[in-house]
Amino acid sequence: MPTPDTPQSGQLQPWSLHAWYVAAMSEELGTTPLARTICGQRVVFFRDRNGHPVALDDFCPHRGAPLSLGFVRDGELVCGYHGLVMGCTGKVSGMPGQTVEKFAGARRFAVVERGSFIWIWPGSAESADLDQLHPLAWADSPQWAYGGGYYHVASDYRLMIDNLMDLTHETYVHGSSIGQKEIDEAPVETHVVGERVITRRFMNGVEAPPFWKMALRGAGLPDDQPVDRWQICHFHLPSHVMIEVGVALAGHGGYDAPDEVRVYATVVDFITPESATSHHYFWGMARRFAVGDAALTDSIREGQRRIFGEDLEMLERQQQNLSSHPDRKLMKLNIDAGGVRSRLLIDRAIARERDTLHQMV
């Protein structure tokens, strides 16, 4: 019988299993179980008696009911069907009127809480490597402020990566907030550095679009002067995209301008596969200006929510088209280089896992 790490029927799933993905925001994991499908695997999350996150296979070994329909009692998960009690290690610890020593348990996943996110390693727990966790330099630093949210998106997670590694679409999808014609006109540079893809675009002496005018005002800077704008997208395996964004008052060095005349931020995009045609999208912005202004954090979060909502509609409609016409060939343009190279890195990572599995068989 195939293990959870083994492709079914010879088909290779379009994601890596031996990697860390964001499964939830910390605030989502409270006193009740949370069900979420990660890389095609149904998982139930809860907190133990010390508040630490736990992730188990969402399948009761008694009758197959979802454990997520139960409740947490004294840091253990109680099945809502017949009261089987599942311990944090995946071993059954009790059941009314039954001796449970020989009961089958539930698979335990490696999980850790870091930077206000719950991270899961969907491959074998024994192989989980904390050194591979994505660094979050902004998460615990008083020099940064962060606000974000979550969307469930009915599209292949790689379509979101394509979307974020080519920001040309902003002119058309986000014309009322962050789009402007200069995005189309500015040349794009794409580089591969190890297992990271970087695309860069710089626009000098332009008018700030509405979102960035709001940010300038929030930083106490004028919003009616020309600015130098930058977009630097970083793709990291398995599926994270961090985008350095901002504007500086024109003539002060652009990206390298001092903080006194610029607004600088990182758009945070954690993209976690759910199925072949759906994913979890954890979005936000970490900024290095007006970090103590909670009202500005709320305004930026609301602005991002609207912007990413526009992306959501486009991607879901795109997925419907692609699913309806799986044999149609798509064009590749020079602006697609960031997404294409990111997919190549994903494919290579999946192939390495496949080769390792074959060697173990």
Tab-separated table of C-alpha atoms in Angstrom:
chain	number	residue	atom	x	y	z
A	1	MET	CA	0.000	0.000	0.000
A	2	PRO	CA	1.494	3.397	-0.916
A	3	THR	CA	2.636	5.701	1.853
A	4	PRO	CA	1.556	9.373	1.991
A	5	ASP	CA	4.897	10.256	0.371
A	6	THR	CA	4.371	7.913	-2.590
A	7	PRO	CA	2.736	9.186	-5.828
A	8	GLN	CA	-0.508	7.346	-6.563
A	9	SER	CA	-0.974	5.332	-9.769
A	10	GLY	CA	2.330	6.548	-11.148
A	11	GLN	CA	1.171	10.166	-11.078
A	12	LEU	CA	3.521	12.754	-9.638
A	13	GLN	CA	1.739	15.385	-7.582
A	14	PRO	CA	2.650	18.969	-8.568
A	15	TRP	CA	4.222	19.904	-5.232
A	16	SER	CA	7.059	18.997	-2.911
A	17	LEU	CA	6.226	17.162	0.299
A	18	HIS	CA	9.563	17.562	2.037
A	19	ALA	CA	9.308	21.286	2.654
A	20	TRP	CA	7.675	23.724	5.069
A	21	TYR	CA	4.343	25.301	4.125
A	22	VAL	CA	2.177	27.745	6.024
A	23	ALA	CA	-0.915	25.837	7.141
A	24	ALA	CA	-2.671	28.557	9.145
A	25	MET	CA	-2.250	31.883	10.840
A	26	SER	CA	-1.627	31.545	14.576
A	27	GLU	CA	-4.872	33.347	15.343
A	28	GLU	CA	-6.838	30.680	13.453
A	29	LEU	CA	-5.784	27.956	15.862
A	30	GLY	CA	-7.749	28.452	19.061
A	31	THR	CA	-9.701	26.130	21.325
A	32	THR	CA	-11.397	24.104	18.577
A	33	PRO	CA	-9.872	21.760	15.954
A	34	LEU	CA	-9.057	23.221	12.553
A	35	ALA	CA	-9.428	21.084	9.427
A	36	ARG	CA	-7.317	21.906	6.391
A	37	THR	CA	-6.136	19.944	3.356
A	38	ILE	CA	-2.427	20.426	2.695
A	39	CYS	CA	-0.820	18.999	-0.454
A	40	GLY	CA	-3.750	16.638	-0.935
A	41	GLN	CA	-3.676	15.375	2.666
A	42	ARG	CA	-6.491	16.016	5.152
A	43	VAL	CA	-5.013	17.339	8.376
A	44	VAL	CA	-6.515	18.370	11.717
A	45	PHE	CA	-4.738	21.021	13.779
A	46	PHE	CA	-5.194	21.761	17.470
A	47	ARG	CA	-3.198	23.016	20.462
A	48	ASP	CA	-1.924	20.813	23.265
A	49	ARG	CA	-2.299	21.746	26.945
A	50	ASN	CA	0.797	23.963	26.682
A	51	GLY	CA	-0.573	25.827	23.674
A	52	HIS	CA	1.774	24.191	21.152
A	53	PRO	CA	0.344	23.283	17.732
A	54	VAL	CA	-0.312	19.638	16.841
A	55	ALA	CA	-1.130	18.235	13.388
A	56	LEU	CA	-2.602	14.763	12.821
A	57	ASP	CA	-4.216	12.848	9.987
A	58	ASP	CA	-7.888	13.916	10.031
A	59	PHE	CA	-9.119	10.320	10.229
A	60	CYS	CA	-10.360	8.480	13.296
A	61	PRO	CA	-8.965	4.917	13.325
A	62	HIS	CA	-12.210	3.631	14.849
A	63	ARG	CA	-14.765	4.334	12.085
A	64	GLY	CA	-13.021	6.792	9.811
A	65	ALA	CA	-14.838	9.909	10.995
A	66	PRO	CA	-13.002	13.236	10.623
A	67	LEU	CA	-11.284	13.975	13.917
A	68	SER	CA	-11.786	17.668	13.169
A	69	LEU	CA	-15.501	17.216	13.970
A	70	GLY	CA	-14.555	16.515	17.576
A	71	PHE	CA	-13.288	18.768	20.355
A	72	VAL	CA	-10.166	19.402	22.421
A	73	ARG	CA	-10.163	18.337	26.069
A	74	ASP	CA	-7.130	18.795	28.301
A	75	GLY	CA	-4.901	19.208	25.259
A	76	GLU	CA	-6.052	16.000	23.565
A	77	LEU	CA	-8.383	15.549	20.615
A	78	VAL	CA	-11.684	13.737	21.262
A	79	CYS	CA	-13.478	12.245	18.259
A	80	GLY	CA	-16.976	13.646	17.947
A	81	TYR	CA	-18.429	10.299	16.817
A	82	HIS	CA	-17.746	7.797	19.637
A	83	GLY	CA	-15.402	9.632	21.977
A	84	LEU	CA	-12.054	8.096	21.037
A	85	VAL	CA	-9.287	10.232	22.532
A	86	MET	CA	-6.260	10.940	20.341
A	87	GLY	CA	-3.041	12.011	22.032
A	88	CYS	CA	-0.680	14.608	20.642
A	89	THR	CA	1.749	11.987	19.341
A	90	GLY	CA	-0.972	10.281	17.287
A	91	LYS	CA	-1.448	7.398	19.754
A	92	VAL	CA	-4.934	6.611	21.049
A	93	SER	CA	-5.008	7.453	24.760
A	94	GLY	CA	-8.565	6.494	25.688
A	95	MET	CA	-12.105	5.599	24.694
A	96	PRO	CA	-15.227	5.061	26.841
A	97	GLY	CA	-15.528	1.411	27.915
A	98	GLN	CA	-12.557	0.245	25.822
A	99	THR	CA	-8.980	-0.887	26.313
A	100	VAL	CA	-6.968	1.077	23.779
A	101	GLU	CA	-3.390	-0.183	24.037
A	102	LYS	CA	-3.578	-2.021	20.699
A	103	PHE	CA	-5.585	0.601	18.825
A	104	ALA	CA	-4.091	1.937	15.620
A	105	GLY	CA	-3.091	5.572	15.848
A	106	ALA	CA	-3.168	8.537	13.484
A	107	ARG	CA	-0.278	9.867	11.463
A	108	ARG	CA	1.477	12.806	13.096
A	109	PHE	CA	2.858	15.638	10.966
A	110	ALA	CA	5.806	17.838	11.887
A	111	VAL	CA	4.456	21.265	12.770
A	112	VAL	CA	5.923	24.413	14.289
A	113	GLU	CA	4.725	27.921	15.128
A	114	ARG	CA	6.959	30.686	13.856
A	115	GLY	CA	6.319	34.337	13.011
A	116	SER	CA	2.561	34.224	13.797
A	117	PHE	CA	2.108	31.312	11.387
A	118	ILE	CA	1.567	27.575	11.824
A	119	TRP	CA	3.961	25.680	9.543
A	120	ILE	CA	3.619	22.060	8.452
A	121	TRP	CA	6.003	19.601	6.801
A	122	PRO	CA	3.655	17.302	4.813
A	123	GLY	CA	6.340	14.685	4.162
A	124	SER	CA	7.525	12.196	6.774
A	125	ALA	CA	7.848	13.889	10.167
A	126	GLU	CA	11.245	12.283	10.732
A	127	SER	CA	12.686	14.148	7.754
A	128	ALA	CA	11.502	17.603	8.872
A	129	ASP	CA	14.371	20.082	8.899
A	130	LEU	CA	13.896	23.294	10.890
A	131	ASP	CA	16.854	24.825	9.067
A	132	GLN	CA	14.685	24.894	5.938
A	133	LEU	CA	12.047	27.181	7.499
A	134	HIS	CA	11.698	30.385	5.512
A	135	PRO	CA	13.506	33.217	7.341
A	136	LEU	CA	11.200	35.962	8.622
A	137	ALA	CA	13.518	38.835	9.454
A	138	TRP	CA	10.538	41.182	9.789
A	139	ALA	CA	8.416	39.002	12.075
A	140	ASP	CA	10.140	39.680	15.405
A	141	SER	CA	11.745	43.045	14.750
A	142	PRO	CA	10.423	46.313	16.227
A	143	GLN	CA	11.595	48.044	13.051
A	144	TRP	CA	8.777	46.398	11.086
A	145	ALA	CA	4.984	46.352	11.237
A	146	TYR	CA	2.904	43.560	9.704
A	147	GLY	CA	-0.716	43.030	8.769
A	148	GLY	CA	-2.222	40.340	6.584
A	149	GLY	CA	-4.974	37.830	5.933
A	150	TYR	CA	-6.010	34.582	4.252
A	151	TYR	CA	-7.844	33.567	1.083
A	152	HIS	CA	-8.867	30.148	-0.158
A	153	VAL	CA	-8.328	30.201	-3.931
A	154	ALA	CA	-9.849	27.694	-6.382
A	155	SER	CA	-6.836	27.517	-8.683
A	156	ASP	CA	-3.570	25.638	-9.100
A	157	TYR	CA	-1.090	27.213	-6.671
A	158	ARG	CA	1.374	27.696	-9.517
A	159	LEU	CA	-1.001	30.152	-11.196
A	160	MET	CA	-0.634	32.367	-8.128
A	161	ILE	CA	3.148	32.116	-8.402
A	162	ASP	CA	2.916	33.104	-12.086
A	163	ASN	CA	0.732	36.042	-11.072
A	164	LEU	CA	3.147	37.318	-8.438
A	165	MET	CA	6.325	36.844	-10.437
A	166	ASP	CA	4.936	38.943	-13.323
A	167	LEU	CA	3.418	42.177	-12.010
A	168	THR	CA	2.561	43.494	-15.470
A	169	HIS	CA	-1.040	42.515	-14.724
A	170	GLU	CA	-1.274	45.313	-12.131
A	171	THR	CA	-1.952	47.863	-14.862
A	172	TYR	CA	-5.086	45.978	-15.876
A	173	VAL	CA	-6.323	44.018	-12.847
A	174	HIS	CA	-5.458	46.659	-10.225
A	175	GLY	CA	-5.788	49.881	-12.207
A	176	SER	CA	-7.563	51.747	-9.380
A	177	SER	CA	-4.986	50.980	-6.674
A	178	ILE	CA	-1.421	49.968	-7.617
A	179	GLY	CA	-1.481	49.781	-11.413
A	180	GLN	CA	-0.001	52.384	-13.745
A	181	LYS	CA	1.059	52.481	-17.393
A	182	GLU	CA	4.755	52.769	-16.508
A	183	ILE	CA	4.685	49.150	-15.321
A	184	ASP	CA	4.156	48.095	-18.931
A	185	GLU	CA	6.892	50.416	-20.159
A	186	ALA	CA	9.665	49.575	-17.668
A	187	PRO	CA	12.020	46.714	-18.621
A	188	VAL	CA	12.001	43.576	-16.461
A	189	GLU	CA	15.159	41.728	-15.370
A	190	THR	CA	14.988	38.055	-14.349
A	191	HIS	CA	17.772	36.171	-12.562
A	192	VAL	CA	18.145	32.748	-10.964
A	193	VAL	CA	20.325	32.722	-7.853
A	194	GLY	CA	20.711	29.201	-6.491
A	195	GLU	CA	17.177	28.028	-5.708
A	196	ARG	CA	15.678	31.492	-5.894
A	197	VAL	CA	14.223	33.425	-8.834
A	198	ILE	CA	14.357	37.227	-8.810
A	199	THR	CA	12.556	39.640	-11.126
A	200	ARG	CA	13.199	43.394	-10.926
A	201	ARG	CA	11.435	46.433	-12.304
A	202	PHE	CA	12.308	50.093	-11.575
A	203	MET	CA	10.202	53.112	-12.565
A	204	ASN	CA	11.753	56.520	-12.022
A	205	GLY	CA	10.093	59.919	-11.953
A	206	VAL	CA	6.517	58.621	-12.047
A	207	GLU	CA	3.334	59.626	-10.273
A	208	ALA	CA	2.549	57.384	-7.307
A	209	PRO	CA	-0.639	55.316	-7.808
A	210	PRO	CA	-3.441	55.623	-5.195
A	211	PHE	CA	-2.211	52.894	-2.836
A	212	TRP	CA	1.257	54.399	-2.641
A	213	LYS	CA	-0.093	57.933	-2.214
A	214	MET	CA	-1.900	56.624	0.858
A	215	ALA	CA	1.341	55.051	2.095
A	216	LEU	CA	3.281	58.295	1.546
A	217	ARG	CA	0.728	60.232	3.568
A	218	GLY	CA	0.904	57.605	6.301
A	219	ALA	CA	4.679	58.086	6.463
A	220	GLY	CA	4.306	61.871	6.674
A	221	LEU	CA	5.629	62.422	3.133
A	222	PRO	CA	4.056	64.471	0.340
A	223	ASP	CA	1.921	62.498	-2.114
A	224	ASP	CA	1.932	65.052	-4.942
A	225	GLN	CA	5.572	64.806	-6.005
A	226	PRO	CA	7.185	62.465	-8.577
A	227	VAL	CA	8.532	59.250	-7.104
A	228	ASP	CA	10.930	56.489	-8.009
A	229	ARG	CA	9.172	53.119	-7.686
A	230	TRP	CA	10.524	49.563	-7.466
A	231	GLN	CA	9.214	46.004	-7.572
A	232	ILE	CA	11.624	43.165	-6.765
A	233	CYS	CA	10.004	39.719	-6.650
A	234	HIS	CA	11.758	36.810	-4.925
A	235	PHE	CA	10.507	33.251	-5.438
A	236	HIS	CA	11.652	30.721	-2.818
A	237	LEU	CA	10.990	26.990	-2.777
A	238	PRO	CA	8.634	25.367	-2.195
A	239	SER	CA	6.133	28.127	-3.108
A	240	HIS	CA	6.799	31.413	-1.315
A	241	VAL	CA	7.015	34.813	-3.015
A	242	MET	CA	8.371	37.877	-1.208
A	243	ILE	CA	8.122	41.165	-3.110
A	244	GLU	CA	10.147	44.221	-2.165
A	245	VAL	CA	7.998	47.222	-3.053
A	246	GLY	CA	7.972	50.924	-2.396
A	247	VAL	CA	8.425	54.451	-3.616
A	248	ALA	CA	10.888	57.219	-2.774
A	249	LEU	CA	10.656	60.899	-3.535
A	250	ALA	CA	12.317	61.263	-6.933
A	251	GLY	CA	15.994	62.132	-7.079
A	252	HIS	CA	17.043	60.658	-3.738
A	253	GLY	CA	18.358	57.304	-4.933
A	254	GLY	CA	15.155	55.306	-5.475
A	255	TYR	CA	15.446	51.878	-3.862
A	256	ASP	CA	18.615	52.999	-2.052
A	257	ALA	CA	17.099	56.250	-0.767
A	258	PRO	CA	17.203	56.880	2.997
A	259	ASP	CA	14.109	55.922	4.985
A	260	GLU	CA	13.330	59.614	5.584
A	261	VAL	CA	12.220	60.047	1.961
A	262	ARG	CA	10.856	56.627	1.052
A	263	VAL	CA	8.205	54.067	1.966
A	264	TYR	CA	9.600	50.535	1.829
A	265	ALA	CA	7.764	47.267	2.379
A	266	THR	CA	7.775	43.556	1.625
A	267	VAL	CA	4.621	41.964	0.245
A	268	VAL	CA	4.410	38.562	1.935
A	269	ASP	CA	2.913	35.694	-0.098
A	270	PHE	CA	2.813	32.187	1.379
A	271	ILE	CA	1.132	29.895	-1.143
A	272	THR	CA	0.213	26.402	0.065
A	273	PRO	CA	-1.194	23.743	-2.295
A	274	GLU	CA	-4.480	22.163	-1.269
A	275	SER	CA	-5.358	20.144	-4.381
A	276	ALA	CA	-4.370	20.210	-8.053
A	277	THR	CA	-6.864	23.054	-8.568
A	278	SER	CA	-6.956	24.890	-5.219
A	279	HIS	CA	-4.623	26.469	-2.700
A	280	HIS	CA	-4.360	28.414	0.542
A	281	TYR	CA	-3.076	31.952	0.161
A	282	PHE	CA	-1.637	33.771	3.186
A	283	TRP	CA	-0.986	37.376	2.209
A	284	GLY	CA	0.257	40.460	3.980
A	285	MET	CA	2.634	43.389	4.025
A	286	ALA	CA	5.591	43.982	6.308
A	287	ARG	CA	6.636	47.626	6.266
A	288	ARG	CA	9.440	49.780	7.582
A	289	PHE	CA	7.607	53.088	7.899
A	290	ALA	CA	5.165	54.404	10.505
A	291	VAL	CA	5.483	51.077	12.298
A	292	GLY	CA	3.571	52.272	15.362
A	293	ASP	CA	0.513	53.423	13.427
A	294	ALA	CA	-2.100	50.695	13.956
A	295	ALA	CA	-4.692	52.607	11.916
A	296	LEU	CA	-2.319	52.644	8.941
A	297	THR	CA	-1.773	48.884	9.348
A	298	ASP	CA	-5.541	48.412	9.138
A	299	SER	CA	-5.807	50.681	6.079
A	300	ILE	CA	-3.029	48.826	4.263
A	301	ARG	CA	-4.559	45.455	5.167
A	302	GLU	CA	-7.921	46.554	3.777
A	303	GLY	CA	-6.274	47.887	0.624
A	304	GLN	CA	-4.429	44.607	0.137
A	305	ARG	CA	-7.581	42.619	0.804
A	306	ARG	CA	-9.315	44.406	-2.090
A	307	ILE	CA	-6.289	44.065	-4.382
A	308	PHE	CA	-5.843	40.350	-3.731
A	309	GLY	CA	-9.582	39.852	-4.076
A	310	GLU	CA	-9.218	41.071	-7.654
A	311	ASP	CA	-6.438	38.516	-8.196
A	312	LEU	CA	-8.634	35.788	-6.713
A	313	GLU	CA	-11.409	36.340	-9.234
A	314	MET	CA	-8.992	36.390	-12.161
A	315	LEU	CA	-7.148	33.227	-11.087
A	316	GLU	CA	-10.298	31.236	-10.404
A	317	ARG	CA	-11.738	32.155	-13.803
A	318	GLN	CA	-8.381	31.303	-15.391
A	319	GLN	CA	-8.424	27.881	-13.700
A	320	GLN	CA	-11.949	27.218	-14.990
A	321	ASN	CA	-10.787	27.961	-18.529
A	322	LEU	CA	-7.678	25.798	-18.216
A	323	SER	CA	-9.671	22.905	-16.745
A	324	SER	CA	-12.198	23.152	-19.578
A	325	HIS	CA	-9.476	23.200	-22.254
A	326	PRO	CA	-6.564	21.107	-20.915
A	327	ASP	CA	-5.068	20.501	-24.367
A	328	ARG	CA	-4.773	24.110	-25.457
A	329	LYS	CA	-1.235	25.482	-25.695
A	330	LEU	CA	-0.439	28.780	-23.992
A	331	MET	CA	1.876	31.505	-25.214
A	332	LYS	CA	5.066	32.391	-23.355
A	333	LEU	CA	6.283	35.986	-23.446
A	334	ASN	CA	9.365	37.641	-22.022
A	335	ILE	CA	7.311	38.924	-19.074
A	336	ASP	CA	6.596	35.281	-18.127
A	337	ALA	CA	10.252	34.486	-17.384
A	338	GLY	CA	9.916	34.783	-13.610
A	339	GLY	CA	7.005	32.358	-13.422
A	340	VAL	CA	8.519	29.941	-15.936
A	341	ARG	CA	11.811	29.741	-14.051
A	342	SER	CA	10.018	29.384	-10.726
A	343	ARG	CA	8.109	26.407	-12.114
A	344	LEU	CA	11.361	24.872	-13.290
A	345	LEU	CA	12.724	25.034	-9.740
A	346	ILE	CA	9.525	23.419	-8.443
A	347	ASP	CA	9.741	20.648	-11.054
A	348	ARG	CA	13.376	19.951	-10.139
A	349	ALA	CA	12.547	19.747	-6.436
A	350	ILE	CA	9.719	17.295	-7.139
A	351	ALA	CA	11.993	15.216	-9.380
A	352	ARG	CA	14.618	15.031	-6.610
A	353	GLU	CA	11.994	13.708	-4.224
A	354	ARG	CA	10.846	11.159	-6.799
A	355	ASP	CA	14.399	9.948	-7.361
A	356	THR	CA	14.982	9.640	-3.612
A	357	LEU	CA	11.789	7.595	-3.207
A	358	HIS	CA	12.769	5.288	-6.050
A	359	GLN	CA	16.161	4.701	-4.461
A	360	MET	CA	14.463	3.755	-1.177
A	361	VAL	CA	12.142	1.200	-2.821
